[in-house]
PDB file of C-alpha atoms in Angstrom:
ATOM      1  CA  UNK A  11      -5.972 -45.837  -0.829  1.00  0.00           C
ATOM      2  CA  UNK A  12      -2.602 -45.544  -3.278  1.00  0.00           C
ATOM      3  CA  UNK A  13       0.134 -47.434  -2.712  1.00  0.00           C
ATOM      4  CA  UNK A  14       3.749 -47.722  -4.570  1.00  0.00           C
ATOM      5  CA  UNK A  15       2.761 -50.054  -7.190  1.00  0.00           C
ATOM      6  CA  UNK A  16      -0.206 -47.316  -8.237  1.00  0.00           C
ATOM      7  CA  UNK A  17       2.480 -44.492  -8.009  1.00  0.00           C
ATOM      8  CA  UNK A  18       4.704 -46.651 -10.527  1.00  0.00           C
ATOM      9  CA  UNK A  19       2.031 -47.671 -12.831  1.00  0.00           C
ATOM     10  CA  UNK A  20       1.150 -43.928 -13.384  1.00  0.00           C
ATOM     11  CA  UNK A  21       4.650 -42.732 -14.119  1.00  0.00           C
ATOM     12  CA  UNK A  22       5.118 -45.381 -16.299  1.00  0.00           C
ATOM     13  CA  UNK A  23       1.822 -44.173 -18.260  1.00  0.00           C
ATOM     14  CA  UNK A  24       3.500 -40.882 -18.271  1.00  0.00           C
ATOM     15  CA  UNK A  25       6.278 -41.920 -19.603  1.00  0.00           C
ATOM     16  CA  UNK A  26       8.317 -41.708 -16.611  1.00  0.00           C
ATOM     17  CA  UNK A  27      10.945 -44.428 -15.970  1.00  0.00           C
ATOM     18  CA  UNK A  28      11.321 -45.421 -11.698  1.00  0.00           C
ATOM     19  CA  UNK A  29      15.028 -44.054 -11.175  1.00  0.00           C
ATOM     20  CA  UNK A  30      16.561 -44.906  -8.167  1.00  0.00           C
ATOM     21  CA  UNK A  31      16.394 -41.431  -6.799  1.00  0.00           C
ATOM     22  CA  UNK A  32      13.072 -41.039  -7.314  1.00  0.00           C
ATOM     23  CA  UNK A  33      12.320 -44.283  -5.610  1.00  0.00           C
ATOM     24  CA  UNK A  34      13.793 -42.934  -2.731  1.00  0.00           C
ATOM     25  CA  UNK A  35      11.781 -39.664  -3.137  1.00  0.00           C
ATOM     26  CA  UNK A  36       8.508 -41.775  -3.049  1.00  0.00           C
ATOM     27  CA  UNK A  37       9.700 -43.826  -0.294  1.00  0.00           C
ATOM     28  CA  UNK A  38      10.164 -40.621   1.984  1.00  0.00           C
ATOM     29  CA  UNK A  39       6.846 -39.622   1.053  1.00  0.00           C
ATOM     30  CA  UNK A  40       5.553 -42.761   2.149  1.00  0.00           C
ATOM     31  CA  UNK A  41       7.170 -42.515   5.282  1.00  0.00           C
ATOM     32  CA  UNK A  42       5.607 -39.331   5.868  1.00  0.00           C
ATOM     33  CA  UNK A  43       2.156 -40.466   4.695  1.00  0.00           C
ATOM     34  CA  UNK A  44      -0.503 -38.296   6.437  1.00  0.00           C
ATOM     35  CA  UNK A  45       1.739 -35.442   7.571  1.00  0.00           C
ATOM     36  CA  UNK A  46       3.545 -32.511   6.009  1.00  0.00           C
ATOM     37  CA  UNK A  47       7.175 -33.038   4.536  1.00  0.00           C
ATOM     38  CA  UNK A  48       9.721 -30.180   3.261  1.00  0.00           C
ATOM     39  CA  UNK A  49      11.639 -30.786   0.379  1.00  0.00           C
ATOM     40  CA  UNK A  50      14.993 -30.719   2.281  1.00  0.00           C
ATOM     41  CA  UNK A  51      13.813 -33.319   4.424  1.00  0.00           C
ATOM     42  CA  UNK A  52      13.109 -35.132   1.542  1.00  0.00           C
ATOM     43  CA  UNK A  53      16.372 -34.213   0.047  1.00  0.00           C
ATOM     44  CA  UNK A  54      17.945 -35.559   2.685  1.00  0.00           C
ATOM     45  CA  UNK A  55      16.028 -39.216   3.369  1.00  0.00           C
ATOM     46  CA  UNK A  56      17.249 -39.372  -0.508  1.00  0.00           C
ATOM     47  CA  UNK A  57      20.634 -38.848   0.146  1.00  0.00           C
ATOM     48  CA  UNK A  58      20.785 -41.164   2.792  1.00  0.00           C
ATOM     49  CA  UNK A  59      19.329 -43.563   0.191  1.00  0.00           C
ATOM     50  CA  UNK A  60      20.804 -42.396  -2.479  1.00  0.00           C
ATOM     51  CA  UNK A  61      24.278 -40.023  -2.556  1.00  0.00           C
ATOM     52  CA  UNK A  62      24.385 -37.637  -4.913  1.00  0.00           C
ATOM     53  CA  UNK A  63      21.074 -36.910  -5.489  1.00  0.00           C
ATOM     54  CA  UNK A  64      21.429 -33.340  -6.160  1.00  0.00           C
ATOM     55  CA  UNK A  65      18.230 -30.554  -4.849  1.00  0.00           C
ATOM     56  CA  UNK A  66      16.934 -29.916  -7.995  1.00  0.00           C
ATOM     57  CA  UNK A  67      16.338 -33.590  -8.757  1.00  0.00           C
ATOM     58  CA  UNK A  68      14.068 -33.340  -6.006  1.00  0.00           C
ATOM     59  CA  UNK A  69      12.336 -30.685  -6.576  1.00  0.00           C
ATOM     60  CA  UNK A  70      11.734 -31.549  -9.949  1.00  0.00           C
ATOM     61  CA  UNK A  71      10.367 -35.187  -9.023  1.00  0.00           C
ATOM     62  CA  UNK A  72       8.375 -33.236  -6.613  1.00  0.00           C
ATOM     63  CA  UNK A  73       6.533 -31.036  -9.593  1.00  0.00           C
ATOM     64  CA  UNK A  74       6.427 -33.761 -11.438  1.00  0.00           C
ATOM     65  CA  UNK A  75       4.189 -35.997  -8.777  1.00  0.00           C
ATOM     66  CA  UNK A  76       2.172 -32.448  -8.239  1.00  0.00           C
ATOM     67  CA  UNK A  77       1.197 -33.009 -11.347  1.00  0.00           C
ATOM     68  CA  UNK A  78       0.413 -36.039 -11.569  1.00  0.00           C
ATOM     69  CA  UNK A  79      -1.935 -35.660  -8.426  1.00  0.00           C
ATOM     70  CA  UNK A  80      -0.016 -38.016  -6.844  1.00  0.00           C
ATOM     71  CA  UNK A  81       0.917 -35.298  -3.800  1.00  0.00           C
ATOM     72  CA  UNK A  82      -0.738 -32.142  -2.582  1.00  0.00           C
ATOM     73  CA  UNK A  83       1.820 -29.287  -2.190  1.00  0.00           C
ATOM     74  CA  UNK A  84       1.434 -25.916   0.360  1.00  0.00           C
ATOM     75  CA  UNK A  85       2.961 -23.276   1.849  1.00  0.00           C
ATOM     76  CA  UNK A  86       3.234 -23.100   5.635  1.00  0.00           C
ATOM     77  CA  UNK A  87       5.515 -20.726   7.950  1.00  0.00           C
ATOM     78  CA  UNK A  88       6.995 -18.058   6.055  1.00  0.00           C
ATOM     79  CA  UNK A  89       6.075 -19.445   2.551  1.00  0.00           C
ATOM     80  CA  UNK A  90       8.008 -22.866   2.713  1.00  0.00           C
ATOM     81  CA  UNK A  91       6.914 -25.155   0.728  1.00  0.00           C
ATOM     82  CA  UNK A  92       5.784 -28.895   1.644  1.00  0.00           C
ATOM     83  CA  UNK A  93       4.350 -31.523   0.590  1.00  0.00           C
ATOM     84  CA  UNK A  94       1.754 -34.547   1.227  1.00  0.00           C
ATOM     85  CA  UNK A  95       0.987 -37.651  -0.256  1.00  0.00           C
ATOM     86  CA  UNK A  96      -2.183 -38.115  -1.491  1.00  0.00           C
ATOM     87  CA  UNK A  97      -3.042 -41.226  -0.440  1.00  0.00           C
ATOM     88  CA  UNK A  98      -5.196 -42.106   2.989  1.00  0.00           C
ATOM     89  CA  UNK A  99      -7.666 -38.892   3.563  1.00  0.00           C
ATOM     90  CA  UNK A 100     -10.890 -38.685   1.467  1.00  0.00           C
ATOM     91  CA  UNK A 101     -11.372 -34.942   0.305  1.00  0.00           C
ATOM     92  CA  UNK A 102      -9.827 -32.640   2.883  1.00  0.00           C
ATOM     93  CA  UNK A 103      -8.674 -29.421   3.803  1.00  0.00           C
ATOM     94  CA  UNK A 104      -6.060 -27.911   6.187  1.00  0.00           C
ATOM     95  CA  UNK A 105      -5.468 -25.813   9.372  1.00  0.00           C
ATOM     96  CA  UNK A 106      -2.221 -24.872   9.810  1.00  0.00           C
ATOM     97  CA  UNK A 107      -0.187 -23.165  13.090  1.00  0.00           C
ATOM     98  CA  UNK A 108       1.719 -19.880  11.891  1.00  0.00           C
ATOM     99  CA  UNK A 109       3.904 -20.943  15.167  1.00  0.00           C
ATOM    100  CA  UNK A 110       5.119 -24.230  14.811  1.00  0.00           C
ATOM    101  CA  UNK A 111       3.549 -25.647  11.016  1.00  0.00           C
ATOM    102  CA  UNK A 112       1.095 -27.940  12.984  1.00  0.00           C
ATOM    103  CA  UNK A 113      -1.325 -29.388  10.833  1.00  0.00           C
ATOM    104  CA  UNK A 114      -4.922 -30.935  11.218  1.00  0.00           C
ATOM    105  CA  UNK A 115      -7.156 -31.904   8.201  1.00  0.00           C
ATOM    106  CA  UNK A 116     -11.004 -30.538   8.235  1.00  0.00           C
ATOM    107  CA  UNK A 117     -12.980 -33.080   6.797  1.00  0.00           C
ATOM    108  CA  UNK A 118     -15.809 -30.376   5.778  1.00  0.00           C
ATOM    109  CA  UNK A 119     -15.579 -28.614   2.771  1.00  0.00           C
ATOM    110  CA  UNK A 120     -16.623 -25.043   3.304  1.00  0.00           C
ATOM    111  CA  UNK A 121     -16.524 -24.115  -0.586  1.00  0.00           C
ATOM    112  CA  UNK A 122     -19.192 -26.863  -1.775  1.00  0.00           C
ATOM    113  CA  UNK A 123     -22.341 -24.325  -1.481  1.00  0.00           C
ATOM    114  CA  UNK A 124     -20.070 -22.635  -3.928  1.00  0.00           C
ATOM    115  CA  UNK A 125     -20.186 -25.187  -6.691  1.00  0.00           C
ATOM    116  CA  UNK A 126     -23.850 -24.260  -8.064  1.00  0.00           C
ATOM    117  CA  UNK A 127     -23.044 -20.836  -8.709  1.00  0.00           C
ATOM    118  CA  UNK A 128     -19.843 -21.253  -9.977  1.00  0.00           C
ATOM    119  CA  UNK A 129     -21.369 -23.913 -12.797  1.00  0.00           C
ATOM    120  CA  UNK A 130     -23.632 -21.136 -13.489  1.00  0.00           C
ATOM    121  CA  UNK A 131     -21.094 -18.735 -14.395  1.00  0.00           C
ATOM    122  CA  UNK A 132     -19.971 -21.571 -16.784  1.00  0.00           C
ATOM    123  CA  UNK A 133     -16.551 -22.921 -14.817  1.00  0.00           C
ATOM    124  CA  UNK A 134     -15.873 -26.370 -14.340  1.00  0.00           C
ATOM    125  CA  UNK A 135     -13.889 -26.719 -11.242  1.00  0.00           C
ATOM    126  CA  UNK A 136     -11.423 -29.374 -11.086  1.00  0.00           C
ATOM    127  CA  UNK A 137      -9.627 -28.790  -8.419  1.00  0.00           C
ATOM    128  CA  UNK A 138      -9.341 -26.616  -5.376  1.00  0.00           C
ATOM    129  CA  UNK A 139      -7.489 -26.147  -1.605  1.00  0.00           C
ATOM    130  CA  UNK A 140      -8.918 -24.509   1.603  1.00  0.00           C
ATOM    131  CA  UNK A 141      -6.508 -23.463   3.814  1.00  0.00           C
ATOM    132  CA  UNK A 142      -6.964 -21.669   7.403  1.00  0.00           C
ATOM    133  CA  UNK A 143      -3.924 -19.914   8.956  1.00  0.00           C
ATOM    134  CA  UNK A 144      -3.922 -19.597  12.458  1.00  0.00           C
ATOM    135  CA  UNK A 145      -2.182 -20.600  15.983  1.00  0.00           C
ATOM    136  CA  UNK A 146      -2.415 -23.907  17.896  1.00  0.00           C
ATOM    137  CA  UNK A 147      -3.333 -23.386  21.541  1.00  0.00           C
ATOM    138  CA  UNK A 148       0.410 -24.182  22.372  1.00  0.00           C
ATOM    139  CA  UNK A 149       1.600 -21.287  20.318  1.00  0.00           C
ATOM    140  CA  UNK A 150      -1.148 -19.262  20.880  1.00  0.00           C
ATOM    141  CA  UNK A 151      -0.400 -19.134  24.827  1.00  0.00           C
ATOM    142  CA  UNK A 152       3.011 -18.339  24.260  1.00  0.00           C
ATOM    143  CA  UNK A 153       2.441 -14.724  22.245  1.00  0.00           C
TER     144      UNK A 153
END
């Protein structure tokens, strides 16, 4: 399980300071642990704690956190990016409702059986993501 101290140490190890804005962004992500959160919502929460934080600061920090493997980024509902703190879950994937954006975790990995074939082709997989898109029962019944 990842805690804020681990994230702070990773940032310092990669020569990043824990600025007040960065701390507010991390706090917003922790408030939504186990769920996706949009950059706009992160920006709003950051502004409430540290006024004057612009949107580009939020995006730059989200990019840094993603590259460091602290958050996972995916696109839902018309391509809008959302972010998930990587902390409480073992390896997992998502099913995402195209209507309301509801997201559920899929614990089984359908890609595991492909790994031997991938390795036979001379590749080493370091990461992957698998997302299914459809409609939750509520949205499906509205159609």
